[in-house]
């Protein structure tokens, strides 16, 4: 039983963590609030007790003459109560012949002391002040009762003063504080729970993301494996097709020649798609290698242009390269530079029905900019925004018969950026496009 539970926790650590947070954080908030309120209540009671003892001690300093003047005492006590409404009752207790205590003066309207006889006897015997908490069950109120001895000039104990101080005002404040604290606590717990539940949702998203990542990795592995497996038979098909096109028997037959050329074109397109898929896999898995060294762009662009020139001339397009002079060096991979410009120039030729494809260069500051301009079909602003997205192709009547995977420009942008370059496109629909490739100059 323990092992499966441990295994579940290990496999779902984020879920377990979320559950623990949902339990512990509200519990900690509740505990902290209750502990704080308890400490406040304790400290307030301690302070009230001290104040009650202090009042009792002050009132205990009365002379023998004052004790004998009942009217004077009553007026004095009434004035004290007027100034301190928290004082409920003040009584002066004097011993009688029966060893009990009578009220020599009191603020109690009934004329009774209301003092605890046991506590009074204890204070009289000990000669020390004593404070006790008194709870009235009928009104559910509290008060502090302090009995302090009164001594004459010779230090002889002659009477006692009993003072009752109400805690109602303080209790009301504490009650409001407790009520407000509970409201704040409840709101805080609810907010924390909502945040934690939201956190739990994020855990679900994270789990889903992990699964999607696993699926994506499986997809990449499959594409890589399938592409490699397709490469060998495609190479064989292209080789046999070339042999067929060189065979006099085939070339003598117009239909056979046409079929062989169709096979060659189809295998070429499929081979390009396989190569694109392999490049996507290499880029996404960060396995594409770059042999970085100082190179000159004009020679590499000219090499790429020569690969496309025949295709352009077949369409009657004028193709020109005007390099900047002197040509600065850039730090790049020669093969990747050729791959970039083959892709861009090939696209320009494919999407241009008539006119020209021109390539110009300009040095700006510490960069060299290469502009590939065409007089092709152009594109809309929306198409420009998505042009470098994976598998994106412009779909309209002008492009429906143009072959392509929608991966070439995505691959081109990734390669350019990995060599610390940038690529932009500007276009006017129906007028043409301009691709700008920027690389930092290597000094």
Short mmCIF file of N, CA and C in Angstrom, two decimals, residues 31 78 86 220 282 321 343 346 351 415 424 438:
data_model
loop_
_atom_site.label_atom_id
_atom_site.label_comp_id
_atom_site.label_asym_id
_atom_site.label_seq_id
_atom_site.Cartn_x
_atom_site.Cartn_y
_atom_site.Cartn_z
N UNK A 31 -4.45 29.44 12.19
CA UNK A 31 -3.66 29.30 13.40
C UNK A 31 -3.04 30.63 13.81
N UNK A 78 -17.90 59.52 43.93
CA UNK A 78 -18.79 59.90 42.83
C UNK A 78 -18.02 60.70 41.77
N UNK A 86 -15.44 53.64 33.69
CA UNK A 86 -15.20 52.20 33.77
C UNK A 86 -15.27 51.67 35.20
N UNK A 220 8.74 14.53 -33.89
CA UNK A 220 10.04 14.89 -34.45
C UNK A 220 10.86 13.64 -34.77
N UNK A 282 16.31 19.08 -37.49
CA UNK A 282 17.63 19.49 -36.98
C UNK A 282 17.54 20.82 -36.23
N UNK A 321 22.80 40.44 -60.51
CA UNK A 321 23.42 40.62 -59.20
C UNK A 321 24.34 41.83 -59.27
N UNK A 343 16.99 29.41 -51.58
CA UNK A 343 15.58 29.44 -51.18
C UNK A 343 14.90 30.74 -51.61
N UNK A 346 14.95 31.23 -55.51
CA UNK A 346 14.04 30.25 -56.10
C UNK A 346 12.58 30.69 -55.91
N UNK A 351 7.47 32.79 -58.13
CA UNK A 351 6.29 33.65 -57.99
C UNK A 351 6.34 34.88 -58.91
N UNK A 415 17.84 29.81 -40.01
CA UNK A 415 19.28 29.75 -40.31
C UNK A 415 19.89 31.14 -40.24
N UNK A 424 13.88 40.42 -43.52
CA UNK A 424 12.61 41.14 -43.57
C UNK A 424 12.01 40.98 -44.96
N UNK A 438 20.16 40.84 -43.61
CA UNK A 438 21.17 41.69 -42.96
C UNK A 438 22.12 40.82 -42.15
#
